[in-house]
XYZ file of N, CA and C in Angstrom:
750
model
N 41.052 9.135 13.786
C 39.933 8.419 13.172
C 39.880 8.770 11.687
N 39.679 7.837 10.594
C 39.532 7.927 9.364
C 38.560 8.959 8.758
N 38.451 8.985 7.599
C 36.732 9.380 7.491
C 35.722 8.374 7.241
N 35.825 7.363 6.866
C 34.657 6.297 7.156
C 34.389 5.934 8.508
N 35.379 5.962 9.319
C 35.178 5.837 10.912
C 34.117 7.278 11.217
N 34.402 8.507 10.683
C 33.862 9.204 10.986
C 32.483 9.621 10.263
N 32.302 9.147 9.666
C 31.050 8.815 8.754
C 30.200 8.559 9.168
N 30.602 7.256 9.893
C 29.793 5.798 10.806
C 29.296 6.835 12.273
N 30.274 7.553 12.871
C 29.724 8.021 14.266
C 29.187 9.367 13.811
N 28.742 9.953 12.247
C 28.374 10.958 12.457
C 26.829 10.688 12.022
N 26.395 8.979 11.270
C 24.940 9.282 10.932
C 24.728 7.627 11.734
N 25.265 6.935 12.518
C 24.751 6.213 13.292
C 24.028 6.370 14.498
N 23.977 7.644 14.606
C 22.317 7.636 15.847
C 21.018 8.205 14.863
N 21.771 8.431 13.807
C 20.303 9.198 12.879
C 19.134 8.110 12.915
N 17.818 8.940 12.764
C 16.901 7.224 12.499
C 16.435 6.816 11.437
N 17.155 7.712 10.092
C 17.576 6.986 9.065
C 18.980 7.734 8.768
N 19.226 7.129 7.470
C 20.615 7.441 6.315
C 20.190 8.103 5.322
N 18.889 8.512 5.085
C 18.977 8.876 3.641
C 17.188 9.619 3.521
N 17.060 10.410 3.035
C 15.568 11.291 2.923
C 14.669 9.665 2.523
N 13.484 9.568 3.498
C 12.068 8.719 3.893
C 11.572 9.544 4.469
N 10.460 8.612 5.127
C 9.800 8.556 5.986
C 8.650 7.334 5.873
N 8.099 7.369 7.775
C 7.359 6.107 8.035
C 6.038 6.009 6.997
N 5.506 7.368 6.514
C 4.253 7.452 5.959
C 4.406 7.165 4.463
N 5.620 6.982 3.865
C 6.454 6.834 2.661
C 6.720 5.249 2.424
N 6.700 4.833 3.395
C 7.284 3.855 3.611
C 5.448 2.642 3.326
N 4.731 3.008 4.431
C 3.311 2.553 3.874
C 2.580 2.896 2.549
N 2.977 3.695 2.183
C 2.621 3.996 1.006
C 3.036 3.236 -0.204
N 4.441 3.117 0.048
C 5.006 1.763 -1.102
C 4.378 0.557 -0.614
N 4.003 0.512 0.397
C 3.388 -0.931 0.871
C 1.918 -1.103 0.388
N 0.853 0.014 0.695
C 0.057 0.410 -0.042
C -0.090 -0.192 -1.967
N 0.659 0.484 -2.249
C 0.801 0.546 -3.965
C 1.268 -1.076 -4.479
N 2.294 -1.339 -3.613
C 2.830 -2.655 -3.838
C 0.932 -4.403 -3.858
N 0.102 -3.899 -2.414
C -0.723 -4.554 -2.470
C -0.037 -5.865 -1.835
N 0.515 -5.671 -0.713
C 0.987 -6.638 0.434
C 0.119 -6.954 0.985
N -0.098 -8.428 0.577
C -1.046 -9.271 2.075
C -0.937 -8.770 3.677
N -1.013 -8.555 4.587
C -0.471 -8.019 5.731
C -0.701 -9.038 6.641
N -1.419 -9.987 5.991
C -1.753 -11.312 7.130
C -0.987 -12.415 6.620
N -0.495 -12.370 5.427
C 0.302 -13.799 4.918
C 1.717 -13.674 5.377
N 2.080 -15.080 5.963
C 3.371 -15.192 6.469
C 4.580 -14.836 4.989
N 5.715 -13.750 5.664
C 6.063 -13.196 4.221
C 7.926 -13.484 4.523
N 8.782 -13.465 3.717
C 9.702 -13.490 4.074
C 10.846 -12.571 3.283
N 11.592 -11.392 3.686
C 11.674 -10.311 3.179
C 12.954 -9.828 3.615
N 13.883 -9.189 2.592
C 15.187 -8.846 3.149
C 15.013 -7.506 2.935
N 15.558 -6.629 3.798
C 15.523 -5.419 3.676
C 16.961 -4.738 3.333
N 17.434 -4.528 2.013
C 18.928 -4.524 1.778
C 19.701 -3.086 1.947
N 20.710 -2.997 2.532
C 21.103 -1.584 2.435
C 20.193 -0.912 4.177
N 19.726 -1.642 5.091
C 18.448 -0.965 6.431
C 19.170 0.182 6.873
N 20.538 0.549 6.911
C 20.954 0.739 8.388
C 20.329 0.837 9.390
N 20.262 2.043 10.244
C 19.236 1.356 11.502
C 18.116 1.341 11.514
N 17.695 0.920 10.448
C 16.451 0.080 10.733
C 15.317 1.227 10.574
N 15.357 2.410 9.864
C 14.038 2.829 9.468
C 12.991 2.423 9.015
N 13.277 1.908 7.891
C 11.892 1.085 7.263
C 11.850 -0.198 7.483
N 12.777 -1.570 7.890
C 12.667 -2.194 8.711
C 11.787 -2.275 9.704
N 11.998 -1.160 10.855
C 10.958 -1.383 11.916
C 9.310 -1.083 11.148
N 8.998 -0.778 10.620
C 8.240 0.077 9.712
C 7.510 -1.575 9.174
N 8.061 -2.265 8.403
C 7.577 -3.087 7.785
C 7.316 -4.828 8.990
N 8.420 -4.518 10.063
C 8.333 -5.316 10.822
C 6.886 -5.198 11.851
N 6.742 -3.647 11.980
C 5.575 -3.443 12.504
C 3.946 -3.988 12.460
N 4.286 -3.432 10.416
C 2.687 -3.795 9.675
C 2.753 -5.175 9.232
N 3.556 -5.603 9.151
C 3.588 -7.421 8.248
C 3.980 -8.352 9.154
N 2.950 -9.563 8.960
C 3.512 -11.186 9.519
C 4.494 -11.268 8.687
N 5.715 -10.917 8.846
C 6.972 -11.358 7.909
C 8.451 -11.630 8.935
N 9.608 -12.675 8.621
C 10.379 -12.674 9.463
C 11.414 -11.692 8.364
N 12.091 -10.596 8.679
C 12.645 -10.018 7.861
C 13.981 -9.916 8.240
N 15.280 -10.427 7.072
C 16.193 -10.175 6.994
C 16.905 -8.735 6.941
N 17.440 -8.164 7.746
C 17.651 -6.593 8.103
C 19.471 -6.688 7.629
N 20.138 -6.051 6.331
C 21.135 -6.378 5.755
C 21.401 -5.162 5.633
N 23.146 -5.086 6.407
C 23.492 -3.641 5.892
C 25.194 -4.099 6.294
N 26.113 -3.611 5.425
C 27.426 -4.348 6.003
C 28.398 -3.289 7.011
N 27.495 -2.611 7.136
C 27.758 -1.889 9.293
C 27.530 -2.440 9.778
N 28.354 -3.473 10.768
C 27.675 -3.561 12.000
C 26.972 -2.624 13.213
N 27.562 -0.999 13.011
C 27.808 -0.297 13.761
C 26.176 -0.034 13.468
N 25.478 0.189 12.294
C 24.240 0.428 12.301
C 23.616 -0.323 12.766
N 23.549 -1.628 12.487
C 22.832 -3.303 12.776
C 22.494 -3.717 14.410
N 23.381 -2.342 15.224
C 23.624 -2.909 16.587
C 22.730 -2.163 16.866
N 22.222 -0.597 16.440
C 20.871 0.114 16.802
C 19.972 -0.279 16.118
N 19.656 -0.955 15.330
C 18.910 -1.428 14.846
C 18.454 -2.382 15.666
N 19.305 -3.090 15.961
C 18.621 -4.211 17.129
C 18.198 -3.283 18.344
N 18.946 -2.760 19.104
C 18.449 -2.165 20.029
C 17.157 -1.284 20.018
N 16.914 -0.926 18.590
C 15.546 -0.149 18.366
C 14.453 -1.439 18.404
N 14.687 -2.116 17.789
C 14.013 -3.332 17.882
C 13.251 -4.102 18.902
N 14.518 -4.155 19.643
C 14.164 -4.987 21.331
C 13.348 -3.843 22.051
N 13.194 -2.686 21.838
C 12.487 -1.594 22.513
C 11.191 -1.468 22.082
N 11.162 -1.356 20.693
C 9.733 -2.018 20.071
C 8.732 -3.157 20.126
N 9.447 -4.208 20.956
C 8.985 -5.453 20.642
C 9.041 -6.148 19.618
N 9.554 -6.197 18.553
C 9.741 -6.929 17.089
C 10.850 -6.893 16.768
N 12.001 -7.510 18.179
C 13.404 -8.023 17.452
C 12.920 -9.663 17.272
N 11.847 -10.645 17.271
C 11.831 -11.822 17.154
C 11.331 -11.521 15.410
N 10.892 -10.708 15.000
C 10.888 -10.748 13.319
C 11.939 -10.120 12.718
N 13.365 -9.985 13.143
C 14.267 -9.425 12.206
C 15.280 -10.015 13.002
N 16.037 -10.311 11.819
C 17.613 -11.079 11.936
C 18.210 -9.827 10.997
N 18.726 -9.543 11.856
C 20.098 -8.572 11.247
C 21.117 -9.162 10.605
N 22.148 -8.923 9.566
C 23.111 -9.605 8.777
C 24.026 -8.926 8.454
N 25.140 -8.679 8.613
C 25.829 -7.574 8.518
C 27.171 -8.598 7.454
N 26.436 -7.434 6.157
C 26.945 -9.040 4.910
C 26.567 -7.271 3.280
N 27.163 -7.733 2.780
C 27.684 -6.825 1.577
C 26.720 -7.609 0.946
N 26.050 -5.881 -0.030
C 24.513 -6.420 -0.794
C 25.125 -6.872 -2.502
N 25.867 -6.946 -2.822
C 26.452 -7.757 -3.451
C 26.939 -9.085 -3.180
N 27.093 -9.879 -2.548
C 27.372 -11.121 -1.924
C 26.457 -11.305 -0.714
N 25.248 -11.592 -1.428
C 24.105 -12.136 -0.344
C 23.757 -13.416 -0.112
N 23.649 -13.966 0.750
C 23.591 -15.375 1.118
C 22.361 -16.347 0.364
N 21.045 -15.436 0.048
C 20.423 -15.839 -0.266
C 20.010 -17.102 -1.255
N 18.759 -18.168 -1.124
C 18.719 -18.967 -2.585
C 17.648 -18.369 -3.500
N 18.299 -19.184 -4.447
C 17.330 -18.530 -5.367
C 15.657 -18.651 -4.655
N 14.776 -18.231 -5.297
C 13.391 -18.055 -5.196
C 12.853 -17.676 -3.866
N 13.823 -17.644 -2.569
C 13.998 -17.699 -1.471
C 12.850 -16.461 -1.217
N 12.467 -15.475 -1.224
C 12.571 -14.262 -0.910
C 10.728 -14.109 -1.321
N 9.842 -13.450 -0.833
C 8.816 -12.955 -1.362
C 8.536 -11.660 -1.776
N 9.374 -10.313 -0.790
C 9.814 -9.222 -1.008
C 11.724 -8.732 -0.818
N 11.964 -8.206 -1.966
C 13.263 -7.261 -1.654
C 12.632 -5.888 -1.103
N 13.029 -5.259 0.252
C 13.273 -3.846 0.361
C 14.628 -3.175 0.267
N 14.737 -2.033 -0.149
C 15.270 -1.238 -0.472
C 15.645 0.044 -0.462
N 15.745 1.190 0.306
C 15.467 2.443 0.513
C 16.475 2.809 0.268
N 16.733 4.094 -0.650
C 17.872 4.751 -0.416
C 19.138 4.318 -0.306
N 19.325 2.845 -0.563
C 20.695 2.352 -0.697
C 21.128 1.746 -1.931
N 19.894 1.368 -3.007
C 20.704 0.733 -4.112
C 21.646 1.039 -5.050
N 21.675 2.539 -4.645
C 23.204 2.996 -5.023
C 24.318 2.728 -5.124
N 24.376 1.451 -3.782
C 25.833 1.611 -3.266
C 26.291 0.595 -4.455
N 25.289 -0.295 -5.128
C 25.808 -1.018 -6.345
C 25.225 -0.797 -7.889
N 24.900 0.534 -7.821
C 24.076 0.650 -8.884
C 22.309 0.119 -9.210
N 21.599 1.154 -9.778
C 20.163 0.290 -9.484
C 19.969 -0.757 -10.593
N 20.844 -0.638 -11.456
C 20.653 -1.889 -12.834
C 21.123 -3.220 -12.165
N 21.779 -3.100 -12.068
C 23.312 -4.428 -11.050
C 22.304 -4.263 -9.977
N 21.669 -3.856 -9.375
C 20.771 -4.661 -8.210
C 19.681 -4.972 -8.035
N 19.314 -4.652 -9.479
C 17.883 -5.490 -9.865
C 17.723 -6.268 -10.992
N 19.211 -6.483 -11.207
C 19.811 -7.169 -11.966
C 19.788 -8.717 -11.099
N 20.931 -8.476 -10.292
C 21.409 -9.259 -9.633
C 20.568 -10.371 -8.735
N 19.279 -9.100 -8.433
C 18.878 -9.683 -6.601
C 17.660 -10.411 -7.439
N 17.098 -10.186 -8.521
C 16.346 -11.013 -9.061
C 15.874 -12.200 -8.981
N 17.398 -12.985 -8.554
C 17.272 -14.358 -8.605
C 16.562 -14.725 -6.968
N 16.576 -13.977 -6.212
C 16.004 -14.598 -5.092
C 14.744 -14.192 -4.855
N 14.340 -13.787 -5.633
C 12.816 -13.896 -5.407
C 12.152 -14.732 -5.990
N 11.188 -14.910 -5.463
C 9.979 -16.279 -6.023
C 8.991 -15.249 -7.265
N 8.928 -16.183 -8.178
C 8.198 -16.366 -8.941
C 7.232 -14.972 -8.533
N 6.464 -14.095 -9.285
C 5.251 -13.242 -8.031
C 6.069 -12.334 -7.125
N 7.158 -12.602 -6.637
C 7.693 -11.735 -5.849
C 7.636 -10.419 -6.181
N 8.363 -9.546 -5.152
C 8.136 -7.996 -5.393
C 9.289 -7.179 -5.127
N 10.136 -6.510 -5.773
C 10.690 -5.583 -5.330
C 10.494 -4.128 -5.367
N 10.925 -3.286 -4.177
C 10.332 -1.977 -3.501
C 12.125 -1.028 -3.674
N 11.826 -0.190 -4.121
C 13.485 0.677 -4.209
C 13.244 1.832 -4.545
N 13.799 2.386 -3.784
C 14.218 4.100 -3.782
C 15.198 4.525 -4.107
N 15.590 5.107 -5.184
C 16.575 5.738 -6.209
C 16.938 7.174 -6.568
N 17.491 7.446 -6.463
C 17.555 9.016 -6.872
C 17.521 9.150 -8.075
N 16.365 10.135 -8.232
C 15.670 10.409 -9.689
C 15.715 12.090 -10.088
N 16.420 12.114 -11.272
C 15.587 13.402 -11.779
C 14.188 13.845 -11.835
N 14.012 14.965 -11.753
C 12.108 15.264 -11.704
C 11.833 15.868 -13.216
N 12.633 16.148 -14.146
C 12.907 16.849 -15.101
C 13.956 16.401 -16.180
N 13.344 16.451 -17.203
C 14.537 16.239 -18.437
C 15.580 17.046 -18.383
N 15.717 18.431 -18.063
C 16.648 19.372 -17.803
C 16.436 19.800 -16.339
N 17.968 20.573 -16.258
C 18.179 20.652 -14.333
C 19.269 21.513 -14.477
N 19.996 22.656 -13.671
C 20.544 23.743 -13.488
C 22.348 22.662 -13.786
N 22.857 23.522 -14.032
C 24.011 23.122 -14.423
C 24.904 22.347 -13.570
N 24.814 23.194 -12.277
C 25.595 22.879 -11.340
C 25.144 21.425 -10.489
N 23.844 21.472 -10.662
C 22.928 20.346 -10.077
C 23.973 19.281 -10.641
N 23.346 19.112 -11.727
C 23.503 18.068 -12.529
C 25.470 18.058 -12.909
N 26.388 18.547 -12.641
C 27.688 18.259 -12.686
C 27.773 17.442 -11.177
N 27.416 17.767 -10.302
C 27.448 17.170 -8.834
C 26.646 15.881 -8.680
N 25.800 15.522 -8.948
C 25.035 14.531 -9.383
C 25.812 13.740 -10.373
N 26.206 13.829 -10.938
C 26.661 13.085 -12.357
C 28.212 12.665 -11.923
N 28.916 13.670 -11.335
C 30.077 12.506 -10.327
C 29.782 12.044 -9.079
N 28.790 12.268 -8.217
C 28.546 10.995 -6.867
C 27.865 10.205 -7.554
N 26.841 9.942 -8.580
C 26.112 8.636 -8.891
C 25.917 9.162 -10.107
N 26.827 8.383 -11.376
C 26.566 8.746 -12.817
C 25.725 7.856 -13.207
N 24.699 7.333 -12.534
C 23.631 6.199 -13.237
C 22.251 6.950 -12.455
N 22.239 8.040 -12.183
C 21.289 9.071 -11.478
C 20.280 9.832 -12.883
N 19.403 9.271 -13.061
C 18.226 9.648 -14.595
C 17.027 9.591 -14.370
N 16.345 9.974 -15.096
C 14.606 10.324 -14.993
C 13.935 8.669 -14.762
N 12.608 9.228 -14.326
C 11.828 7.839 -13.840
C 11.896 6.945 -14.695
N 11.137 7.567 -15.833
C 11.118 6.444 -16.924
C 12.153 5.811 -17.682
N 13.506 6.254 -17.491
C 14.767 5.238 -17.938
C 15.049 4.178 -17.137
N 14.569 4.330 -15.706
C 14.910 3.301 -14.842
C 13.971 2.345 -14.955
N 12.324 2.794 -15.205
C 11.307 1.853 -15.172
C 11.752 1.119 -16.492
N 12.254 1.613 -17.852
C 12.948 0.613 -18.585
C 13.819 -0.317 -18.489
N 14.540 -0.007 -17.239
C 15.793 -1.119 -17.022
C 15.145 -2.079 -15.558
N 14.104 -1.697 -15.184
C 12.938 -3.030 -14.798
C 12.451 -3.640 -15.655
N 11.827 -3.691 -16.121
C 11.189 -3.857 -17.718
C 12.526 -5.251 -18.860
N 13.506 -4.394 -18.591
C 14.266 -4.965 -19.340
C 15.040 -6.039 -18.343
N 15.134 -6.248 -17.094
C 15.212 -7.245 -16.403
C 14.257 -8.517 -16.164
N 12.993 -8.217 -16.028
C 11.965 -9.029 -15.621
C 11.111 -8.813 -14.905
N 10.705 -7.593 -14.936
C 9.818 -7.305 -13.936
C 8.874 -6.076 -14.291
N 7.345 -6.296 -13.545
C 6.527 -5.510 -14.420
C 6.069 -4.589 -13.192
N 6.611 -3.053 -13.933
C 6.337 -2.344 -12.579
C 4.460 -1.650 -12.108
N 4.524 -2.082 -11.135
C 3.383 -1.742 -10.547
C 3.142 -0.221 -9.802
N 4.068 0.303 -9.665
C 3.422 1.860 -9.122
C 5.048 2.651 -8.885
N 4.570 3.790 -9.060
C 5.794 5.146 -8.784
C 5.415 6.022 -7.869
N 6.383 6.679 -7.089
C 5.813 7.857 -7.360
C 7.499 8.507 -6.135
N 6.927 9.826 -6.011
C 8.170 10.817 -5.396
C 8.034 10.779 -4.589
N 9.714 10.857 -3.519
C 9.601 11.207 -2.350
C 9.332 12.771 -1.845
N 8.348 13.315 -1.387
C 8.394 14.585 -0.753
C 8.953 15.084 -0.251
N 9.118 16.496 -0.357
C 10.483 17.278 0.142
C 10.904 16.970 1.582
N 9.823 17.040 2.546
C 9.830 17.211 3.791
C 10.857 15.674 4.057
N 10.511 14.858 3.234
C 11.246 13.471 3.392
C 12.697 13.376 3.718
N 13.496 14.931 2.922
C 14.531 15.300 2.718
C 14.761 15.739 3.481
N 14.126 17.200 4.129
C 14.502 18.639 5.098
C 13.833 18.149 6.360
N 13.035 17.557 6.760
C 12.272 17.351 8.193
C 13.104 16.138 8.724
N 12.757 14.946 7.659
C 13.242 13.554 7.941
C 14.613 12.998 7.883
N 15.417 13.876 7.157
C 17.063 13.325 7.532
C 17.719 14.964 7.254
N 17.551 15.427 6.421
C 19.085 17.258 6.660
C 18.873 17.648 7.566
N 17.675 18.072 8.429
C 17.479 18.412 9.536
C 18.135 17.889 10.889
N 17.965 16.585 10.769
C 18.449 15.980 12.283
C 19.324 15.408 12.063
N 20.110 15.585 10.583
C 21.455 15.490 10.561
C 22.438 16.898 10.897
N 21.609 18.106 10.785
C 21.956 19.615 10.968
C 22.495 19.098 12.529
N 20.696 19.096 13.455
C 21.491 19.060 14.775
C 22.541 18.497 15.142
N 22.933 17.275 14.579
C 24.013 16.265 15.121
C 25.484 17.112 14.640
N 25.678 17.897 14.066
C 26.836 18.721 13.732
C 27.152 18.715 14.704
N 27.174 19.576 15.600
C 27.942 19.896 16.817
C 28.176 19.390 17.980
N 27.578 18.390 18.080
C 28.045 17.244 19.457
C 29.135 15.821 17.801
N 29.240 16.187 17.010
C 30.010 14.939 16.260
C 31.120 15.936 16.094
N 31.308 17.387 16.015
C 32.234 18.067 16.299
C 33.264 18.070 17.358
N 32.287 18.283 18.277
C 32.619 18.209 19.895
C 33.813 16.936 20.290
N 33.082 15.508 19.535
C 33.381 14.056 19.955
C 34.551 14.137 19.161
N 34.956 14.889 18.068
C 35.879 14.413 17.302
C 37.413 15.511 17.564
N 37.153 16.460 18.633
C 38.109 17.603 18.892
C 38.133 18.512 17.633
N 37.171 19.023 17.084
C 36.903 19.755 15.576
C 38.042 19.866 15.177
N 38.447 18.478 14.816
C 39.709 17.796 14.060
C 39.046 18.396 12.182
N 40.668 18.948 11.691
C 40.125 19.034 10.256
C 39.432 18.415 9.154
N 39.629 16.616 9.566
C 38.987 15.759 8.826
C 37.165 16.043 9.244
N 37.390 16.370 10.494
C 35.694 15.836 10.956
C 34.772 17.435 10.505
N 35.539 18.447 9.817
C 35.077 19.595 9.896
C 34.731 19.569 8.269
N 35.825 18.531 7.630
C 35.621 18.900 6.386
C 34.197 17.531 5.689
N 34.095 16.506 6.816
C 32.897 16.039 6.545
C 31.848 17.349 6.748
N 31.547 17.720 7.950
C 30.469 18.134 8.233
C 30.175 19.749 6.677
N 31.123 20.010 6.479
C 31.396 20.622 5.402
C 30.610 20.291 3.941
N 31.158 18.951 3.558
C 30.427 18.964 2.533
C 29.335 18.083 2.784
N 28.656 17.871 3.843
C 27.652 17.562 3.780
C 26.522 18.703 3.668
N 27.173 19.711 4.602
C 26.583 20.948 4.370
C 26.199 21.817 2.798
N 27.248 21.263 1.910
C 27.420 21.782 0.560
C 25.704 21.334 -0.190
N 26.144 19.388 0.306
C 24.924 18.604 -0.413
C 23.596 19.273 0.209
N 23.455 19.409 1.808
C 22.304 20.267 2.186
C 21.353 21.820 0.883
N 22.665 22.157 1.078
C 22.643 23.814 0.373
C 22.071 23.544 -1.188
N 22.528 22.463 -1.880
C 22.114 22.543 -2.844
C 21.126 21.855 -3.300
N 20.298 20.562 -2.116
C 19.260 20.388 -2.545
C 18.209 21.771 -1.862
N 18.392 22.700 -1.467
C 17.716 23.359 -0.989
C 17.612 24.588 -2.498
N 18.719 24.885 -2.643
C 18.442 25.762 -4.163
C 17.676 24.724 -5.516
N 17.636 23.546 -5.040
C 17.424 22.804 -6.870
C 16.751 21.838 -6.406
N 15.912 22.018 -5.224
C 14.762 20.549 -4.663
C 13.775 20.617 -5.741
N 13.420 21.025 -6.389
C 12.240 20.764 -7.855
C 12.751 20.140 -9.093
N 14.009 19.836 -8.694
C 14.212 19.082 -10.267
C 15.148 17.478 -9.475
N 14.875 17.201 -8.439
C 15.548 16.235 -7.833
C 14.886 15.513 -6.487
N 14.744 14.145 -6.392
C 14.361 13.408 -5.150
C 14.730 12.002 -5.615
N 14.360 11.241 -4.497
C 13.951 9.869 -4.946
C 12.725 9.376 -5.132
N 12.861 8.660 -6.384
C 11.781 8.164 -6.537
C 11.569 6.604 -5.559
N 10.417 6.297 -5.492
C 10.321 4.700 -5.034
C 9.660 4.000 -6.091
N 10.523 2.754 -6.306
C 9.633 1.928 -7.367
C 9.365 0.516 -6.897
N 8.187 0.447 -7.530
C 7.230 -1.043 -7.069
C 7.229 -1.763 -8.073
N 8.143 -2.984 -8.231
C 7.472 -3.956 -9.507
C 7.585 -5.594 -8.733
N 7.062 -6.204 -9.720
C 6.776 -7.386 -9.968
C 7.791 -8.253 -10.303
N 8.201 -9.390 -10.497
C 8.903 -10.482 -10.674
C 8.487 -10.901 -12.108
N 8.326 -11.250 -12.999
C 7.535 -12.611 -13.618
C 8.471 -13.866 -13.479
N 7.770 -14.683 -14.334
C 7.794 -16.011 -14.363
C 9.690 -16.054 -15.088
């Protein structure tokens, strides 16, 4: 097995990909000032299985597009779904967030958690712009500095997995400088990190060990994931994601 094969079976039962949570998740909904009774129509880009998805499928009359180009995630996602009762408000799409099907104005909300990385957050609020209506809203979680300065080592490791990784207010400029007027910030909490995904990615070590014959490839994932663990744990005060809420204009 590859390491993207092994990637896929080591955070596809997680019940997310990336530090949230459900109370994180209302809270951008909160700040944003979502109708909760108006019929809404909303892609959720980057879901895998469906954390904040189910989350938003829960609280909103909305039919929501659930987009992640795993299928392997998209298939628990549904299955979390049909267990919930609210697989009739989500169509799953298993489609690259760069080549989205969408039309223009189509859209009333973009969600976003923890994935606009995979194309940069300029280029995807760049890009996804065009499908929202007029008024629309986009919601995104980014990895943010907490601090103008940050320990050395932090910031060399950071700066080669995502060299577009900078303080709040450079990003709220490159909203700003797209079209859109942001309406609220704020940080994800630690626990978002250590309770809500390093943690119950910890347990899954050793049964993804087990499955893989603690083959050297599958040792040297669990490895440096362990590294990334270790060091948001020495340098969690100068690093999280932020979530940002803005506006569309005209």
């Amino acid at each position: 097995m590859d390491d993207f094969r092994l990637l896929i079976d080591l955070h596809q039962q997680g019940q997310r990909q990336g530090p949230g949570a459900e109370a994180e998740t209302e809270r951008a909904l909160q700040l944003a000032r979502i109708d909760r009774t108006a019929p809404l129509r909303i892609a959720d880009i980057g879901c895998g299985t469906g954390a904040s998805t189910l989350v938003l499928a829960r609280l909103l009359n909305a039919r929501i597009t659930a987009v992640d180009f795993l299928q392997d995630f998209l298939e628990v996602l549904k299955d979390r779904a049909e267990r919930a009762g609210l697989a009739e408000k989500i169509a799953p799409l298993a489609c690259s967030m760069d080549n989205l099907p969408f039309a223009d104005k189509e859209l009333d909300v973009i969600w976003s958690e923890g994935a606009i990385y995979n194309i940069g957050f300029e280029k995807g609020v760049a890009d996804w712009r065009r499908f929202l209506k007029t008024g629309g809203l986009l919601v995104a979680s980014e990895i943010t500095w907490l601090s103008d300065s940050r320990p050395r080592e932090l910031e060399q490791h950071w700066q080669h997995e995502y060299p577009e990784i900078d303080v709040a207010s450079a990003k709220i400029r490159v909203l700003e400088k797209h079209g859109y007027v942001p309406l609220g910030y704020f940080v994800l909490p630690q626990y978002c990190w250590l309770d809500q995904y390093y943690r119950p990615l910890q347990a899954r070590f050793a049964d993804f060990l087990q499955r893989n014959g603690h083959s050297e490839e599958a040792r040297a994932i669990v490895a440096a994931e362990q590294d990334e663990i270790d060091l948001y744990e020495r340098y969690r005060d100068y690093i999280s994601y932020g979530v940002y809420i803005a506006q569309k204009t005209a």
